[in-house]
Structures are given as structure tokens and as C-alpha cells.
Amino acid sequence: MKKVLIANRGEIALRIIKTCKDRGIETIAVYSDADAELPFVSEADYAFRIGEPPVAKSYLNSDKIIEIAVSEGADAVHPGYGLLSENSTFARKIEEAGIKFIGPDWQTVEKMGDKIIARKTMLEAGVPVVPGTIEPVADVEEGVKIAQSIGYPVMLKASGGGGGIGMIKCDNEAMLIQHFASSQQRALSYFGNGSMFIEKYIENARHIEVQIFGDSFGNIVHLYERDCSVQRRNQKVIEETPSPFLTEELRNKITQAAVLSAKAVSYTNAGTVEFVVSESGDFYFLEMNTRLQVEHPVTEMITGIDLVGWQLDVADGKPLSLTQDEIRAAGHSMEFRLYAEDPVTFMPSPGSINQLILPENEKVRVDCGYKQGNSVTPFYDPMIAKIIVSDSTRESVISEAEKFFSDLTIEGLKTNAALFQRILSDEQFRKGDYTTAFLAKQPTKK
Amino acid sequence: MKEITASMAGTVWQVLVAEGDTVSAGQSVIILESMKMEIPIDASEEGTVAELKVASGDFVNEGDVLVVLK
């Protein structure tokens, strides 16, 4: 593998470029008009404009991206996360062009991308799934019947959704009736798939996921868990590993379930199995993400493994360099997603980064897609940077993070940095006692 | 005449009213998409839609007029 095209933008494109550079692999960036000034464009060895700012005209234009990969002689394409990363047609077309897709085979991407098929596959493999429908729900009448038998509240979800998109919590029958048709319509226009399913809503749950890795020799390992329970709008804000909630016994069970999930689909490359964990410690399969995760750095920090490096190795046909017994975790790591948004209302706040001063701290890794003077445009995800704080204990991670955020200077747009300071001083959070409802329960003080 | 403006920059995802429709205060008339989030834009008072200034897919800046009410 000598040349890799990165079909993504911002911090993750830079992250991939970094590992490629370490290994002497050349990189090709593709960018939209809105991103021409961003660091990933200048850091790549080659860069090509692919279109206007809206994703449909640029980062989702798979034919154009593949055309560049072919004409530039790329050996592989790294899709990053989001955008085309879980698009099985994209993965298939890349393989058909004789280029390696850095991820699992397209059939697995397709299978796990359909959440109803994913649930069925895991159920058959003996992995517990959230109680709910196995087959798509035909219409609102059937939905009401099913919800009655499961018991409210329920989650109404789109089979083509995932990653917290295309789902809504329904507390009662009236809400389910109100949202069914519009959710179905939206699923059809967003995902091209109007299939809906219903799951029991697990109260006071935690969202815990397990990093898995497979190679083309049938080896499958896990790299421990990440607790991603601090969320707003079903989107993650802080992730940490190890989870402060899991006992050693539960950690063993959940990581074993994740390996079982991966084996059920003969998984290759990096993947994440997401579970919802109830107060009493029951856990259920939610979905499998067939790509590198945004929050992969916390796993890298406690295992010392370069996950992008492993992805390149597996895609290159090499076996995993470590066995399960050789993968060790030490210390604690927490990732904070710095978003361009109002810290109280969580409303997006695009704008220009007039000043950006990141405090120097050897315990802090910053994966940032922007530099001072760049604009955070309304076309893409509002994430500016990932602040990854790692140390020997959870307590010291929290105190280093407090230091970092009190010294951080970012001017020109609103960010959620103030939210992190609030969370870090919260007693419940400091005790590690929080669920996915944590941010919704936060008082909205000014 | 009363103008309904965009509260932030984004792409018009859905236009929920047509010219000639009556709208009530607080009713959503447009849904913008910005930074992967849907932002409903509501009428601040009641009126009749005199003119739609945007269509689905248009990009708008903060403060741009979306709908004119009479």
C-alpha cells in the first residue's frame, strides 16, 4: 500500500494522514469549496476539489471520488466516519475498481447498515438485542399493537438510520400515532428506506460500546469498551474508557458479546458494537458501526494501539499484530467533542474561528480539523475538535480536563466549552454516576 | 407586511406552507438544516403567506427573509 485516498474532511482526514505519513504512505485529499482553506487539504500530498459545499455535491459524490482514486492510482480508500463510510454501494464500487476499501467487505456494511437485519442476525447468533420488533412494522396500526405489547415508552426507529439519526422516543400511543407517518416519510427521503421498527425504551440506560477488530485470517479481538452515555440529541458529547459503571464481570460479558457479534458476520477491519446497558446491568445490542469511530482515540490512549495503523495493515492483507491476551489497557482516557454550538440550547453556531489558543498539556491530545482563521460552515457536522485527556486515574483525568478548559481560548463563535466545565464540576459526573439522560436533566443555568 | 427571517445560516430542507395559507403564531413554516440539525422556523404572529422567498434546497444566511406575511 503506497497511496491512500481519504474520502472525508476535517479532523478525521488529518488523523488518517498522520498515520499514513508515519508509514511513508502518500495521501490524496478531496475537498469541497467550503473546505479549501482547512489544514487537511494542505497536509495531504495531493488534493482535489470535488464540488460545491453541500455534501450531496461533494463528499457524497461517490462517482467523482472513485474517478479521482482511479486516475491518481490510489491503492486504497479510507472513508473515515459519517459521509460515505457506511455506504455499501460506495464500498462495492471501490472494490470493483480494483481498489481496497479500508473497512469490512461491502456485504457486511450492507447487512449491518440495515438495523432490522442487524438485529435479526445478532438474535440468531445468541447476542441479546433490545426487546422489540424483528420484522419491519407495516403501518401505524400494527405499530400501536406492538407498542402496547412491549409497553411504553418505546423508541420508533428507521431501519436505514443509526448513529442516533432517524429515531424518536414515544411516551404514549398519541405520540406514536403523531410521529409514525412523518418518521417513515423522513426515513424514506433521508435513507431511501422507509422500513420502521420499534424497540422498548430502556430507562436510565447507559450507552456502552466495544471496539472490535478482525483480520482476513479469521482473527477477531476486542479492544475494551467506551462509555458514551453523555449525549445531547442522541449525539455523543463525552466518551470515556474504562466505563466507570462496568464491573470486571460485566466488562467480560459485554466484550465477549461484542466478539460474538463480530464473529456472526466474520468481521474484518475496525468496527464498534454498541450496547444499551440497563441500571441492573442487563445489556442489549443496539447496532454495529462498520467503520472507525469518532471516539477511537480514547481506546488508542489506553491500549497504546494506533487503530488507523491496524486498519491499514488489515486492508493490506496482514494479520492482526497482537492476540487478545497481548492487548492490555492501562489508565483512563476521556474525549470531549468541542462543538460550534450554544452551550445551553445546543443550537448550532457556525462562524469564523478568530482566535484559537490550545493550552499545552502533555496529558492532552487534541485532534482538531481547523486552525485559527478558518470558518466552521453550516454545511457539515459542528465538531471543531476532539480534546482527549488521558492519565493514570479518572480523578486526575478530570482535573487535567478542568485545567485545559479553563485555559482554552476560542473566539469568534459559540462553543460548548462552558458545558464541559459544568459537567466536570458536577458531583454525579465526578462519581461516574450518569446515564444517557444526564444532559437533559442538567439545569439550564445561564 | 411581516417578514420571517432565518435564525441561522443553513439549507432550506422543507417548506411547510404555500402562498395564500394562513398561519398562526408559533406555527413552523420552514425547516432549515444546519450542521446536521433540523431547525424549525416559526411564525412570530398570525397572518397570510404573501410570498415564499425560498425553495427547498436553497442556502440561506442568518437574517435572510424566508417568508413574507400580510
XYZ file of C-alpha atoms in Angstrom, chain A residues 74-352:
279
model
C -4.715 5.085 -5.201
C -4.202 1.605 -3.715
C -6.880 2.104 -1.080
C -9.636 4.462 0.024
C -10.192 5.373 3.681
C -13.783 6.561 4.224
C -13.318 7.957 7.767
C -16.632 8.159 9.681
C -20.005 9.549 8.610
C -20.395 10.610 4.932
C -19.773 7.530 2.725
C -18.177 5.357 5.417
C -21.188 3.059 5.842
C -22.399 3.223 2.250
C -22.183 -0.333 0.905
C -22.605 0.790 -2.723
C -19.558 3.026 -2.367
C -17.569 0.188 -0.793
C -18.629 -2.204 -3.574
C -17.791 0.239 -6.390
C -14.331 0.816 -4.913
C -13.656 -2.911 -4.797
C -14.954 -3.231 -8.371
C -12.499 -0.523 -9.440
C -9.734 -2.758 -8.114
C -9.036 -0.525 -5.111
C -9.073 -1.620 -1.485
C -11.848 -0.195 0.708
C -10.396 0.325 4.194
C -13.181 -1.292 6.191
C -15.129 -4.538 6.197
C -16.346 -6.091 2.933
C -19.318 -4.300 1.360
C -21.702 -7.156 2.150
C -21.111 -6.701 5.884
C -21.519 -2.921 5.563
C -24.857 -3.519 3.840
C -26.053 -6.108 6.340
C -25.216 -4.051 9.439
C -26.498 -0.849 7.809
C -29.989 -2.312 7.801
C -30.793 -2.181 11.506
C -33.635 -4.713 11.241
C -31.364 -7.277 9.549
C -28.613 -6.476 12.070
C -31.000 -7.151 14.984
C -32.101 -10.431 13.426
C -28.505 -11.522 12.729
C -27.451 -10.867 16.332
C -30.521 -12.556 17.788
C -29.725 -15.685 15.764
C -26.104 -15.543 16.953
C -27.236 -15.517 20.585
C -26.437 -11.869 21.294
C -29.149 -10.151 23.376
C -30.969 -7.416 21.419
C -33.297 -4.711 22.753
C -36.821 -6.210 23.107
C -38.890 -5.147 20.094
C -39.922 -5.990 16.581
C -37.993 -8.472 14.471
C -39.782 -7.686 11.208
C -40.458 -4.177 9.813
C -43.605 -2.545 11.197
C -46.049 -2.305 8.274
C -48.189 0.623 9.369
C -49.231 2.757 12.306
C -51.993 0.327 13.417
C -49.508 -2.522 13.669
C -47.087 -0.161 15.420
C -49.683 0.685 18.064
C -50.409 -3.003 18.675
C -46.731 -3.845 19.036
C -46.032 -0.895 21.313
C -48.906 -1.969 23.543
C -47.423 -5.427 23.955
C -43.916 -4.066 24.632
C -45.110 -1.274 26.921
C -44.402 2.464 26.637
C -42.139 4.336 26.356
C -40.810 2.914 23.079
C -38.255 4.031 20.520
C -39.527 4.334 16.965
C -36.550 3.821 14.662
C -35.769 3.802 10.964
C -34.090 0.626 9.733
C -31.877 2.720 7.470
C -30.932 5.092 10.302
C -28.375 4.653 13.042
C -25.836 6.777 14.837
C -28.669 8.482 16.674
C -30.344 9.670 13.452
C -33.856 8.617 12.465
C -35.261 7.735 15.855
C -37.768 9.193 18.256
C -38.893 8.293 21.758
C -42.653 7.860 22.093
C -44.080 8.058 25.618
C -47.605 7.012 24.695
C -49.912 5.941 21.894
C -50.784 9.509 20.878
C -47.105 10.302 20.327
C -46.526 7.139 18.330
C -49.507 7.930 16.083
C -48.338 11.516 15.715
C -44.783 10.568 14.674
C -45.207 7.350 12.687
C -46.041 8.721 9.233
C -43.642 11.678 9.393
C -40.775 9.480 10.638
C -41.432 6.970 7.887
C -41.519 9.736 5.276
C -38.304 11.210 6.611
C -36.593 7.803 6.652
C -37.558 7.335 3.020
C -36.151 10.691 1.946
C -33.047 10.535 4.173
C -32.040 6.899 3.904
C -34.010 5.695 0.872
C -35.548 3.071 3.140
C -38.927 3.615 4.815
C -38.790 0.465 6.992
C -39.509 1.232 10.640
C -39.095 -0.831 13.787
C -39.992 -0.417 17.428
C -37.812 -1.092 20.457
C -38.507 -0.955 24.154
C -37.074 2.263 25.603
C -34.640 1.316 28.338
C -34.959 3.831 31.190
C -31.866 5.191 32.944
C -29.674 3.414 30.447
C -26.034 3.764 29.658
C -24.622 3.648 26.192
C -21.549 1.434 26.174
C -19.778 0.272 23.055
C -16.961 -2.158 22.392
C -14.159 -1.671 19.871
C -13.614 -4.792 17.820
C -11.090 -5.685 15.136
C -10.912 -8.548 12.682
C -8.398 -9.599 10.037
C -8.759 -11.663 6.877
C -7.404 -14.763 8.665
C -10.453 -15.055 10.900
C -8.867 -13.495 13.991
C -11.281 -11.308 15.942
C -10.365 -9.352 19.072
C -11.894 -6.622 21.212
C -10.093 -3.515 22.487
C -12.297 -2.903 25.512
C -15.257 -0.596 25.918
C -16.087 3.094 25.684
C -18.835 4.666 27.764
C -20.681 7.192 25.595
C -23.612 7.984 27.867
C -23.133 11.754 27.924
C -25.248 12.757 24.933
C -27.448 15.535 23.650
C -29.997 14.973 20.843
C -28.859 11.320 20.819
C -25.404 12.558 19.837
C -22.325 11.875 21.939
C -20.592 14.719 23.772
C -18.121 12.960 26.097
C -16.769 9.421 25.832
C -14.525 7.624 28.278
C -12.761 4.359 28.856
C -12.875 2.355 31.018
C -16.566 2.818 31.788
C -16.999 3.864 35.432
C -20.160 1.729 35.528
C -18.911 -1.712 34.498
C -17.741 -4.290 36.988
C -14.964 -6.602 35.814
C -17.567 -9.363 35.439
C -19.889 -7.233 33.305
C -16.930 -5.973 31.245
C -16.012 -9.583 30.440
C -19.569 -10.404 29.447
C -20.092 -7.365 27.253
C -16.750 -7.636 25.467
C -17.417 -11.346 24.849
C -20.855 -10.469 23.416
C -19.170 -7.955 21.119
C -16.708 -10.590 19.873
C -19.643 -12.951 19.306
C -21.400 -10.218 17.286
C -18.298 -9.715 15.155
C -17.891 -13.464 14.602
C -21.536 -13.703 13.498
C -20.653 -11.650 10.429
C -16.998 -12.798 10.039
C -15.999 -9.211 10.634
C -12.819 -7.716 9.200
C -11.146 -4.374 9.981
C -12.272 -1.869 12.683
C -15.813 -1.951 13.996
C -17.818 -0.980 17.016
C -20.619 -2.887 18.681
C -22.955 -0.554 20.562
C -24.930 -1.753 23.556
C -27.531 -0.160 25.750
C -26.989 -1.178 29.381
C -29.798 -1.042 31.932
C -29.463 0.042 35.562
C -29.446 -3.570 36.673
C -26.625 -4.450 34.266
C -28.640 -6.167 31.539
C -27.202 -5.244 28.170
C -28.641 -5.350 24.678
C -27.173 -4.999 21.172
C -28.128 -1.657 19.623
C -26.167 -1.523 16.389
C -22.828 -2.229 14.806
C -20.836 0.602 13.268
C -18.776 -0.756 10.405
C -16.099 1.908 10.454
C -13.631 3.801 12.602
C -15.498 5.638 15.369
C -15.169 9.365 16.169
C -14.160 8.424 19.722
C -11.494 5.870 18.733
C -8.684 7.956 20.326
C -9.650 7.043 23.917
C -9.108 3.387 23.016
C -5.766 4.267 21.426
C -4.695 6.101 24.579
C -5.353 3.213 26.989
C -4.136 0.399 24.708
C -1.253 2.173 23.000
C -2.506 0.841 19.649
C -2.739 3.037 16.535
C -6.168 1.986 15.256
C -5.718 3.646 11.856
C -2.434 1.753 11.541
C -4.234 -1.508 12.277
C -6.842 -0.601 9.677
C -4.160 -0.111 7.038
C -2.497 -3.422 7.985
C -5.718 -5.416 7.799
C -6.680 -3.780 4.493
C -3.209 -4.686 3.229
C -3.886 -8.353 3.995
C -1.719 -8.584 7.098
C -2.792 -10.423 10.264
C -3.523 -8.544 13.500
C -0.205 -7.911 15.231
C -1.494 -8.801 18.711
C -3.617 -11.622 20.122
C -6.409 -10.960 22.626
C -4.131 -11.823 25.564
C -1.483 -9.384 24.355
C -3.918 -6.440 24.199
C -3.630 -4.626 27.517
C -5.333 -1.494 28.742
C -3.867 0.884 31.306
C -5.027 4.193 32.743
C -8.062 6.258 31.900
C -8.988 8.400 28.910
C -11.813 10.823 28.195
C -12.757 12.573 24.950
C -14.632 15.876 24.785
C -16.237 16.872 21.499
C -15.821 20.600 21.109
C -18.809 21.717 19.038
C -19.638 25.071 17.454
C -22.904 25.397 19.318
C -24.616 27.256 22.126
C -23.616 25.597 25.422
C -27.130 25.944 26.866
C -29.569 25.497 23.984
C -27.239 23.213 21.925
C -28.245 25.193 18.805
C -25.580 25.227 16.057
C -23.386 28.301 15.825
C -21.410 28.442 12.595
C -18.809 31.195 12.277
C -15.189 32.102 11.969
